[in-house]
Each structure stands twice: as structure tokens, then as C-alpha cells.
XYZ file of N, CA and C in Angstrom:
675
model
N 1.664 -5.788 18.617
C 2.092 -5.592 17.344
C 1.462 -6.342 16.703
N 0.451 -7.192 16.773
C -0.384 -8.191 15.651
C -0.114 -8.236 15.311
N -1.171 -9.776 15.115
C 0.350 -11.583 14.166
C 0.149 -10.981 12.471
N -1.248 -9.920 11.668
C -1.016 -9.413 10.585
C -0.344 -9.313 10.304
N 0.453 -8.215 11.669
C 2.027 -7.115 11.225
C 2.876 -7.811 11.680
N 2.748 -9.151 11.760
C 4.232 -9.887 11.939
C 4.585 -9.748 10.812
N 3.810 -10.316 10.007
C 3.470 -11.346 8.700
C 4.086 -9.920 7.030
N 3.483 -8.375 7.966
C 2.657 -7.518 6.561
C 5.207 -7.998 6.958
N 5.461 -7.763 8.258
C 7.074 -7.056 8.181
C 7.815 -7.745 7.362
N 7.380 -9.425 7.917
C 8.123 -10.690 7.220
C 8.420 -10.006 5.454
N 7.487 -10.313 4.882
C 6.946 -9.572 3.569
C 8.156 -8.521 3.614
N 8.033 -6.933 4.266
C 8.269 -6.102 3.863
C 9.584 -6.454 3.474
N 10.509 -7.009 5.655
C 12.443 -7.277 4.775
C 12.387 -8.766 3.674
N 11.279 -9.032 2.856
C 11.970 -10.688 1.929
C 12.012 -9.103 0.956
N 10.775 -8.227 0.563
C 10.976 -7.277 -0.262
C 12.300 -6.536 -0.708
N 12.918 -6.257 1.422
C 13.922 -5.114 1.745
C 15.178 -5.865 0.542
N 15.251 -7.058 1.127
C 16.542 -8.145 0.956
C 16.404 -7.831 -1.605
N 15.535 -8.845 -1.647
C 15.332 -8.150 -2.933
C 15.700 -7.058 -3.643
N 15.162 -6.239 -2.678
C 15.710 -4.520 -3.402
C 16.941 -4.264 -3.453
N 18.239 -4.447 -1.806
C 18.690 -3.893 -1.962
C 20.192 -5.469 -2.570
N 19.792 -6.575 -2.921
C 20.794 -7.254 -3.554
C 20.681 -7.019 -5.262
N 18.899 -7.144 -6.328
C 18.986 -6.801 -6.957
C 18.080 -5.440 -7.782
N 18.475 -4.401 -6.723
C 17.827 -3.184 -7.333
C 16.485 -2.307 -7.457
N 16.212 -1.575 -8.131
C 14.839 -1.156 -7.773
C 13.617 -1.900 -9.012
N 14.115 -2.425 -9.970
C 13.794 -2.503 -12.108
C 13.193 -4.522 -11.411
N 13.613 -5.042 -10.321
C 13.367 -6.470 -9.999
C 12.258 -6.445 -9.860
N 10.898 -7.290 -10.759
C 10.069 -7.480 -9.781
C 9.437 -8.158 -8.926
N 11.350 -9.255 -8.651
C 10.960 -10.737 -7.359
C 10.526 -9.003 -5.841
N 11.324 -8.395 -6.272
C 10.583 -7.918 -4.738
C 9.508 -7.747 -4.211
N 8.740 -7.774 -5.758
C 7.424 -7.455 -5.300
C 7.239 -8.512 -4.612
N 7.160 -10.255 -4.633
C 6.827 -10.924 -4.869
C 5.649 -11.730 -3.474
N 7.007 -10.839 -2.039
C 6.682 -11.321 -0.914
C 4.812 -10.579 -1.258
N 5.670 -9.169 -1.261
C 4.523 -8.349 -0.741
C 3.119 -8.564 -1.303
N 2.909 -8.675 -2.347
C 2.004 -8.985 -3.714
C 0.834 -10.229 -2.834
N 1.888 -11.269 -2.906
C 1.300 -12.338 -2.006
C 0.550 -11.996 -0.923
N 0.815 -11.015 -0.508
C 0.886 -11.061 1.506
C -0.812 -11.407 1.048
N -0.551 -9.489 0.626
C -2.017 -9.279 0.414
C -2.957 -9.540 -0.183
N -2.208 -10.553 -1.433
C -3.551 -11.292 -1.876
C -4.274 -11.961 -1.032
N -2.989 -13.275 -1.058
C -3.835 -13.961 0.154
C -4.602 -14.509 1.588
N -4.196 -12.886 2.236
C -4.841 -12.196 2.846
C -7.032 -12.027 2.673
N -6.875 -11.442 1.448
C -7.884 -11.159 0.929
C -8.510 -12.360 0.690
N -7.669 -13.930 0.178
C -8.453 -14.053 0.181
C -9.060 -15.233 1.132
N -7.713 -15.541 1.955
C -8.544 -15.540 3.358
C -9.553 -15.339 4.123
N -10.434 -13.484 3.471
C -11.285 -13.484 4.154
C -12.638 -13.468 3.437
N -12.435 -13.335 2.154
C -13.775 -12.796 0.688
C -14.373 -15.370 0.438
N -13.367 -16.064 0.515
C -13.545 -17.247 0.251
C -13.005 -18.058 0.764
N -13.764 -17.756 2.413
C -14.033 -18.432 3.103
C -14.989 -19.788 3.502
N -15.932 -19.073 3.084
C -16.290 -20.476 2.440
C -16.770 -21.436 1.026
N -16.671 -20.383 -0.059
C -16.362 -21.013 -1.020
C -16.073 -20.099 -2.083
N -15.209 -20.271 -2.987
C -14.294 -19.715 -4.354
C -15.045 -19.213 -4.924
N -15.512 -17.822 -4.438
C -16.293 -17.237 -5.915
C -15.407 -16.264 -5.930
N -14.586 -15.435 -5.742
C -13.801 -14.563 -5.767
C -12.453 -15.323 -6.942
N -11.599 -14.487 -7.355
C -10.903 -15.035 -7.904
C -9.426 -14.112 -7.289
N -8.672 -14.204 -7.497
C -7.785 -12.834 -6.538
C -6.611 -12.628 -7.940
N -5.817 -11.614 -8.052
C -4.784 -12.111 -9.377
C -3.294 -11.169 -8.389
N -2.747 -11.808 -8.216
C -1.160 -10.576 -8.164
C -0.362 -11.937 -8.507
N 1.019 -11.008 -8.648
C 2.403 -12.054 -7.995
C 2.794 -12.032 -7.317
N 2.875 -14.017 -7.447
C 3.021 -14.730 -6.286
C 2.226 -15.213 -5.621
N 0.946 -15.286 -6.547
C 0.080 -15.709 -5.959
C -0.988 -16.638 -6.390
N -1.369 -17.866 -6.109
C -2.724 -18.704 -7.332
C -1.519 -18.498 -8.828
N -2.170 -17.977 -9.157
C -1.787 -18.545 -11.068
C 0.174 -17.548 -10.307
N -0.373 -16.492 -10.529
C 1.065 -16.090 -9.728
C 1.132 -14.746 -11.048
N -0.110 -13.803 -11.448
C -0.507 -13.463 -12.707
C -0.930 -11.140 -12.456
N -0.467 -10.597 -13.121
C -1.328 -9.070 -12.782
C -2.409 -9.560 -13.281
N -2.774 -8.558 -13.208
C -4.581 -8.283 -14.003
C -4.778 -7.401 -14.873
N -4.804 -7.085 -15.781
C -4.446 -5.691 -16.348
C -5.847 -5.063 -15.727
N -6.433 -4.077 -15.637
C -8.070 -3.665 -16.010
C -7.877 -2.603 -17.030
N -9.249 -2.160 -17.563
C -9.310 -1.848 -18.724
C -9.690 -0.116 -17.757
N -9.518 0.977 -17.699
C -9.434 2.646 -17.039
C -9.647 2.997 -18.059
N -10.693 3.997 -16.941
C -10.857 4.779 -18.374
C -10.826 5.489 -19.054
N -9.254 5.898 -19.026
C -8.167 5.773 -19.961
C -6.722 5.471 -20.427
N -6.833 4.493 -19.338
C -5.470 3.483 -20.077
C -5.711 2.319 -19.059
N -5.644 1.297 -20.027
C -5.113 -0.074 -18.830
C -3.740 -0.317 -18.177
N -4.940 -0.900 -17.017
C -3.314 -0.318 -16.092
C -3.310 -2.069 -15.593
N -2.212 -2.424 -15.334
C -2.164 -3.928 -14.101
C -2.167 -3.204 -12.773
N -3.469 -3.424 -12.180
C -3.012 -2.937 -10.465
C -1.991 -4.532 -9.861
N -2.186 -3.874 -8.882
C -1.019 -4.804 -7.989
C -1.679 -6.210 -7.108
N -3.044 -6.167 -6.725
C -3.815 -7.215 -6.506
C -4.512 -6.467 -6.368
N -6.069 -7.484 -7.786
C -7.196 -7.497 -8.322
C -8.213 -8.305 -8.123
N -9.000 -8.416 -7.304
C -10.359 -9.281 -7.182
C -11.214 -9.441 -8.008
N -11.701 -10.483 -8.758
C -12.844 -10.618 -9.680
C -13.765 -11.094 -8.633
N -15.495 -10.961 -8.955
C -16.547 -11.790 -8.978
C -16.636 -13.217 -9.489
N -17.927 -13.500 -9.672
C -18.130 -14.678 -9.551
C -18.379 -14.670 -11.492
N -18.488 -13.446 -11.951
C -18.834 -13.212 -13.433
C -17.744 -13.016 -13.769
N -16.442 -12.840 -13.123
C -14.971 -12.492 -13.482
C -14.393 -10.832 -14.388
N -15.899 -10.237 -13.518
C -15.142 -8.576 -13.468
C -14.577 -8.733 -12.056
N -14.017 -7.388 -12.806
C -13.237 -6.769 -10.898
C -13.551 -5.960 -10.506
N -13.748 -6.012 -9.061
C -14.276 -5.438 -8.256
C -13.898 -4.451 -7.225
N -12.417 -4.699 -7.246
C -11.136 -4.159 -6.378
C -10.048 -4.066 -6.895
N -9.104 -3.414 -7.215
C -7.729 -3.021 -7.099
C -7.550 -2.365 -5.704
N -5.470 -3.451 -5.566
C -4.735 -3.201 -4.705
C -3.779 -2.776 -5.052
N -3.680 -1.194 -5.066
C -2.264 -0.389 -5.306
C -1.251 -0.873 -3.427
N 0.654 -1.192 -3.913
C 0.941 -1.186 -2.541
C 2.006 -0.341 -2.919
N 2.482 0.883 -1.720
C 4.395 0.979 -2.810
C 5.192 1.311 -0.905
N 5.477 1.151 -1.085
C 7.142 0.797 -0.486
C 7.846 1.753 -0.323
N 7.404 2.859 0.584
C 8.859 3.925 -0.061
C 10.137 3.633 0.532
N 11.779 3.375 -0.447
C 12.804 3.379 0.167
C 13.434 4.325 0.511
N 13.598 5.306 0.122
C 14.296 6.360 0.028
C 13.741 8.000 -0.128
N 14.663 8.897 -0.382
C 14.266 10.757 -1.213
C 12.665 10.186 -1.104
N 11.773 10.267 -0.348
C 11.110 10.480 -0.119
C 10.291 12.263 -0.322
N 11.453 12.734 0.337
C 10.565 14.325 0.176
C 10.430 14.898 -1.103
N 11.810 14.529 -1.399
C 12.033 15.166 -3.454
C 10.673 14.244 -3.870
N 10.620 13.525 -4.171
C 9.860 12.633 -4.312
C 7.459 12.609 -4.190
N 7.190 13.055 -3.125
C 6.338 12.980 -1.936
C 5.018 13.172 -2.752
N 5.169 14.593 -3.297
C 3.589 14.863 -4.738
C 3.603 14.023 -5.424
N 4.877 13.869 -6.302
C 5.209 12.973 -7.142
C 4.340 11.943 -7.150
N 5.176 11.208 -5.751
C 3.637 9.794 -5.396
C 2.792 9.828 -4.909
N 1.900 11.398 -4.442
C 0.298 10.991 -3.850
C -0.374 11.602 -5.612
N -0.059 12.579 -6.403
C -0.384 12.688 -7.620
C -0.138 12.212 -8.500
N 0.437 10.548 -9.065
C 0.178 9.337 -9.564
C -0.822 9.143 -8.849
N -1.092 8.783 -7.634
C -1.709 7.666 -6.453
C -3.502 8.141 -7.135
N -3.522 9.270 -6.898
C -4.785 10.023 -7.295
C -5.615 9.982 -9.232
N -3.808 9.729 -9.887
C -4.243 9.533 -11.420
C -4.964 7.987 -11.996
N -3.867 7.357 -10.592
C -4.372 5.603 -10.601
C -6.320 5.501 -9.929
N -5.659 5.871 -8.616
C -7.826 6.340 -9.200
C -8.279 5.794 -9.928
N -8.928 7.594 -9.678
C -8.747 8.699 -10.937
C -10.050 6.949 -12.261
N -8.973 6.827 -12.899
C -8.266 5.830 -14.151
C -8.933 4.827 -13.766
N -9.442 4.018 -12.389
C -9.856 3.206 -12.112
C -11.341 3.092 -11.617
N -11.510 4.466 -10.552
C -13.125 4.088 -9.624
C -13.459 5.206 -10.764
N -13.210 5.873 -12.200
C -15.026 6.056 -13.126
C -15.547 4.534 -13.500
N -14.563 3.654 -13.897
C -14.871 2.127 -13.985
C -16.224 1.629 -12.782
N -16.535 1.999 -11.929
C -17.102 1.355 -10.983
C -16.500 0.030 -9.875
N -15.236 0.635 -9.700
C -14.303 -0.712 -9.610
C -13.423 0.530 -7.942
N -13.805 -0.674 -7.567
C -13.372 0.439 -5.904
C -11.899 0.052 -6.180
N -10.972 1.130 -5.058
C -9.577 0.801 -4.785
C -9.127 0.595 -3.627
N -8.125 0.593 -3.356
C -7.379 0.382 -2.278
C -6.160 0.893 -2.307
N -5.533 1.101 -1.183
C -3.633 1.744 -0.714
C -3.676 0.094 0.286
N -2.332 0.491 -0.247
C -1.196 0.659 1.308
C -0.034 1.440 0.517
N 0.627 1.743 1.976
C 1.502 3.150 1.320
C 2.285 2.096 2.775
N 3.758 2.309 3.002
C 4.141 1.809 3.513
C 5.087 3.278 4.114
N 5.648 4.081 5.055
C 7.208 4.733 5.045
C 8.290 4.577 5.973
N 8.756 4.957 5.736
C 10.257 4.447 7.055
C 10.131 6.175 8.224
N 10.292 5.856 9.440
C 10.481 6.795 10.035
C 11.422 7.789 9.919
N 12.868 7.337 9.654
C 13.184 8.101 9.508
C 14.265 7.882 7.983
N 13.850 8.321 6.838
C 14.529 7.714 4.845
C 15.339 8.350 4.647
N 16.162 7.142 4.559
C 17.967 8.080 3.877
C 17.342 8.766 2.716
N 18.171 9.676 2.149
C 18.142 10.962 0.697
C 19.828 10.870 -0.136
N 19.630 9.657 -0.752
C 21.220 10.057 -1.864
C 20.659 11.130 -2.677
N 22.056 11.365 -2.462
C 22.441 11.681 -4.476
C 23.046 11.500 -5.474
N 22.261 12.740 -6.677
C 22.217 11.182 -7.776
C 23.781 10.547 -8.122
N 24.597 11.081 -7.002
C 25.517 9.174 -7.255
C 26.152 8.594 -6.475
N 24.491 8.445 -5.318
C 24.334 7.702 -4.452
C 25.042 7.991 -3.303
N 25.768 8.451 -2.841
C 26.297 8.672 -1.568
C 24.969 9.599 -0.736
N 25.085 9.171 0.292
C 24.466 9.452 1.808
C 24.507 10.813 2.414
N 23.446 11.348 1.772
C 23.652 12.437 2.477
C 23.469 13.656 3.665
N 21.628 12.905 3.800
C 21.133 13.146 4.880
C 19.806 12.269 5.054
N 19.175 12.441 6.722
C 18.098 11.135 7.180
C 16.899 12.539 6.786
N 16.511 11.669 6.490
C 14.716 12.630 6.802
C 13.530 11.383 7.758
N 13.459 12.978 8.631
C 12.787 12.490 9.457
C 11.386 12.965 9.457
N 10.207 11.791 9.390
C 8.864 11.810 8.659
C 8.018 12.862 10.377
N 7.189 13.843 9.600
C 6.298 14.388 10.779
C 4.727 14.610 9.872
N 4.400 14.920 10.837
C 2.528 15.352 10.447
C 2.481 15.860 9.112
N 3.051 16.709 9.094
C 3.009 16.656 7.076
C 3.236 15.993 5.936
N 3.553 14.975 6.038
C 3.559 14.526 5.328
C 2.931 13.303 5.084
N 1.994 12.853 5.978
C 1.207 12.249 6.315
C -0.414 13.021 5.269
N 0.095 14.170 6.172
C -1.027 14.997 6.424
C -2.912 14.974 5.301
N -2.151 15.142 3.991
C -1.984 15.438 2.865
C -2.791 13.664 2.533
N -2.524 12.506 2.430
C -3.748 11.576 2.165
C -4.364 11.496 3.872
N -3.956 11.908 4.653
C -5.138 12.089 6.029
C -6.368 12.719 4.780
N -5.952 14.142 4.762
C -6.979 15.299 3.569
C -7.677 13.887 2.792
N -6.828 13.669 1.678
C -7.883 13.541 0.597
C -8.551 12.170 0.791
N -8.302 11.436 1.979
C -9.389 9.666 2.625
C -10.152 11.017 3.543
N -10.575 11.464 3.899
C -11.409 11.713 3.773
C -12.365 12.931 3.694
N -12.763 13.463 2.362
C -12.714 14.402 1.122
C -13.257 14.198 1.370
N -15.383 14.101 1.618
C -16.761 13.681 1.434
C -16.777 14.225 0.205
N -15.937 15.679 -0.197
C -16.306 16.211 -1.992
C -15.775 15.620 -2.665
N -14.303 14.863 -2.434
C -14.039 14.334 -4.055
C -14.081 13.684 -4.477
N -14.475 12.829 -6.066
C -15.029 11.236 -5.888
C -14.068 10.480 -5.863
N -12.529 11.643 -6.054
C -11.441 10.149 -6.592
C -10.768 9.710 -5.245
N -11.064 9.267 -4.368
C -10.025 9.158 -2.532
C -10.484 7.613 -3.563
N -9.436 7.161 -2.470
C -8.766 5.420 -1.988
C -10.414 5.328 -1.415
N -11.265 4.043 -0.995
C -12.534 3.442 -0.580
C -12.037 3.239 0.904
N -10.397 2.587 0.642
C -10.098 1.287 2.032
C -8.217 2.466 1.697
N -8.139 2.606 2.768
C -6.419 3.071 3.010
C -5.930 2.338 4.185
N -4.677 1.578 4.204
C -3.586 1.801 5.353
C -2.821 1.979 5.182
N -2.247 2.620 6.513
C -0.325 3.902 5.766
C 0.400 2.680 7.511
N 1.603 1.929 7.209
C 1.923 1.882 7.606
C 3.863 2.002 7.417
N 4.304 2.436 9.268
C 5.365 2.957 9.601
C 6.485 2.434 9.934
N 7.883 1.661 9.345
C 8.723 0.718 9.928
C 9.438 2.158 10.270
N 10.505 1.139 11.074
C 12.283 1.639 11.290
C 12.922 0.632 11.323
N 14.208 1.475 11.507
C 14.595 0.268 10.838
C 15.828 -1.194 12.027
N 15.534 -2.287 11.811
C 16.320 -2.988 12.657
C 17.275 -3.131 13.147
N 17.902 -2.868 11.332
C 19.177 -3.441 11.050
C 19.178 -3.042 9.972
N 20.255 -3.487 9.304
C 21.048 -2.949 8.291
C 19.910 -3.190 6.733
N 19.886 -4.951 7.189
C 19.081 -5.123 6.356
C 17.120 -5.444 6.378
N 16.767 -5.447 7.476
C 15.254 -4.994 7.957
C 14.755 -3.471 8.288
N 13.365 -4.247 8.959
C 12.834 -3.194 9.603
C 11.331 -3.938 11.061
N 10.967 -3.230 11.644
C 10.776 -3.359 12.446
C 9.283 -2.431 12.361
N 7.798 -2.303 12.997
C 7.124 -2.101 12.758
C 7.575 0.083 14.283
N 7.015 1.060 13.728
C 7.615 1.988 13.695
C 7.182 2.097 15.552
N 7.813 2.795 16.709
C 7.327 3.373 17.868
C 6.613 4.678 17.204
N 5.309 5.086 16.856
C 4.673 6.032 16.755
C 5.050 7.046 17.948
N 5.261 6.750 19.113
C 5.149 7.613 20.565
C 6.802 8.473 20.481
N 7.416 8.047 18.925
C 8.649 8.844 19.016
C 8.496 9.781 17.417
N 7.724 9.667 17.111
C 7.070 10.261 15.557
C 6.211 11.676 15.947
N 6.922 12.581 15.376
C 6.683 14.114 15.530
C 5.354 14.394 15.086
N 4.700 13.599 14.809
C 2.146 13.460 14.527
C 1.248 13.380 15.641
N 0.789 13.825 15.570
C -0.257 14.576 16.361
C -1.321 13.143 17.178
N -1.499 13.447 18.140
C -2.245 11.916 19.095
C -3.689 11.815 18.377
N -4.573 12.527 17.702
C -5.552 11.524 16.630
C -5.202 10.811 15.793
N -3.646 11.350 14.750
C -3.089 10.409 13.687
C -2.895 9.578 14.125
N -2.078 8.693 15.314
C -1.519 8.194 15.951
C -2.570 7.219 16.182
N -3.357 7.406 17.031
C -5.023 6.688 17.136
C -5.283 6.286 15.358
N -5.853 7.081 14.469
C -6.045 6.760 12.963
C -5.042 5.321 12.318
N -3.988 5.926 12.737
C -2.886 4.785 11.967
C -3.021 3.208 12.916
N -3.810 3.709 13.718
C -3.701 2.326 15.033
C -5.280 1.289 15.085
N -6.057 2.550 14.386
C -7.763 1.892 14.250
C -7.765 2.061 12.557
N -8.385 2.961 12.046
C -8.817 3.205 10.816
C -8.237 2.228 10.373
N -6.777 3.549 9.782
C -5.477 2.551 8.874
C -4.806 1.596 9.081
N -5.530 1.069 10.068
C -4.316 0.552 10.566
C -4.420 -1.242 9.238
N -3.523 -2.078 9.224
C -3.952 -3.309 8.170
C -5.407 -4.146 8.944
N -5.486 -4.032 10.160
C -7.216 -4.929 10.236
C -7.808 -4.461 9.494
N -7.985 -3.070 10.117
C -9.249 -2.387 9.443
C -8.953 -2.328 7.523
N -8.058 -2.257 7.671
C -7.733 -2.304 5.811
C -8.516 -3.686 4.820
N -7.927 -4.598 5.648
C -9.354 -6.260 5.430
C -10.355 -6.421 5.229
N -10.220 -6.311 6.510
C -11.901 -5.944 7.498
C -12.796 -5.324 5.853
N -12.699 -4.006 5.902
C -13.340 -3.370 4.220
C -13.638 -3.885 3.171
N -11.793 -4.807 2.855
C -12.207 -5.458 2.072
C -12.746 -6.630 1.613
N -13.648 -6.888 3.467
C -14.403 -7.772 2.606
C -15.965 -7.052 2.806
N -15.924 -5.623 3.661
C -17.833 -4.984 2.702
C -17.222 -4.994 0.906
N -16.773 -4.229 1.662
C -16.988 -3.468 -0.305
C -17.257 -4.812 -0.948
N -16.845 -5.817 -1.223
C -16.376 -6.453 -2.367
C -17.835 -7.479 -1.889
N -18.114 -7.862 -0.430
C -20.018 -8.759 -0.089
C -20.927 -7.838 -0.845
N -19.918 -6.402 -1.242
C -21.723 -5.213 -0.936
C -21.913 -4.780 -2.501
N -20.647 -5.766 -2.880
C -20.503 -5.222 -4.375
C -21.460 -5.596 -5.183
């Protein structure tokens, strides 16, 4: 596991501890992960001079930035502004903690709508998705009913979107990071060889869809704007 993955796991575990203590509505759970993303973007973009401004919870001014989208204004998780104070990149983050299969299509459709709203105004869009290799499913009374195992089918729609050359509203950059339980209160990077996914997808998760590649592409996108 790389250093950046270790840092990301630490941020995810902080997120999860706040989630367990304060519930889904607490904005404090977002700060560790959003600030991790913003800090690494700041490191790759502002290595020589402070040309870019990065907005997110928990970083610098600690504020989100609302982008005037095509259809509605949207506060994105992390936003990069150029030296003219124009937004050039938005990054969204999602960590699916429970009941993934029930909501998988809704998550995906909401992502497509969010991308279309932002990219229509010529702003680049990145997405970081964290999934559990085994996700608990709770019924409406909060009782654990079963555990759902991630497989190829659940990743396929994201791969098809990312590599669809004919569809304009797809992420410019995408990272999919899969975790498994280390303890009741924490996670570690999942062993991909234990998952029912094909070898090509495993390779993509470690290369084109990795965190390292994500931040490399942030640099390329923003510097070429």
C-alpha cells in the first residue's frame, strides 16, 4: 500500500468514527476526507507558487464553494479556482457505508446529473468513490439483515461511463477505492484478489483508477486549462 493510500485510509477511518458517533447528517464526518483531497490537490498545483485556490471543508478557510451550474448552483466537495478566481475543477466524494445495492442506481444517476450540471460550463469534474468489499444491509428498523458482497456487476456501470468516448458528461478523472473491515471501527485496503472481479478491472483499480493517478490527472487538467 502506498503512502497516499495509507493517508486516505486514515481519513476514511476518521470519517467513519464520526459517522458512527453522530450519524449520517453530521458535516464533521466529511472534514477528514475533504481536507485530505484538498491538501493533496494543493500540493500538486501550488508546489512553486500559490496560483490556485482550493475550497473544501477542513482546509484553509474551511469553506465549500458554490458553483453556478447549468441548471442549479451546487456546493461541491472540493473546488479549484484559477488565478482569475474562476472555478476550473470540482471534485466530489462518496463513501457508501451501508445498503449499497438498494441505492446503487440512484447514486449513479445522481452522479451523472451532477456531472452534466457542472461540465456544461466547461469545468472539469473528478469523482472519488469508496466502496466496501462487504457492505451491511439494514432494514427500516435498523436491524442488520445481510451482508452484500461487491462484484464485477457493481463496478461495471462506472467503468462503462468512464470509458464511453461518445458520452460528454462523464468524469474527467475517477478513482474507485475498495476497503474491507479491519475492525468494527475501521477499514483497510481490500485484497482485490478475494473479490469476484475480472483481472482487467483489478489492473484498472491499481492504475488508471488509483488515487495516485487521480492526483496526477488533477495536475494535468488544471495546468492545461
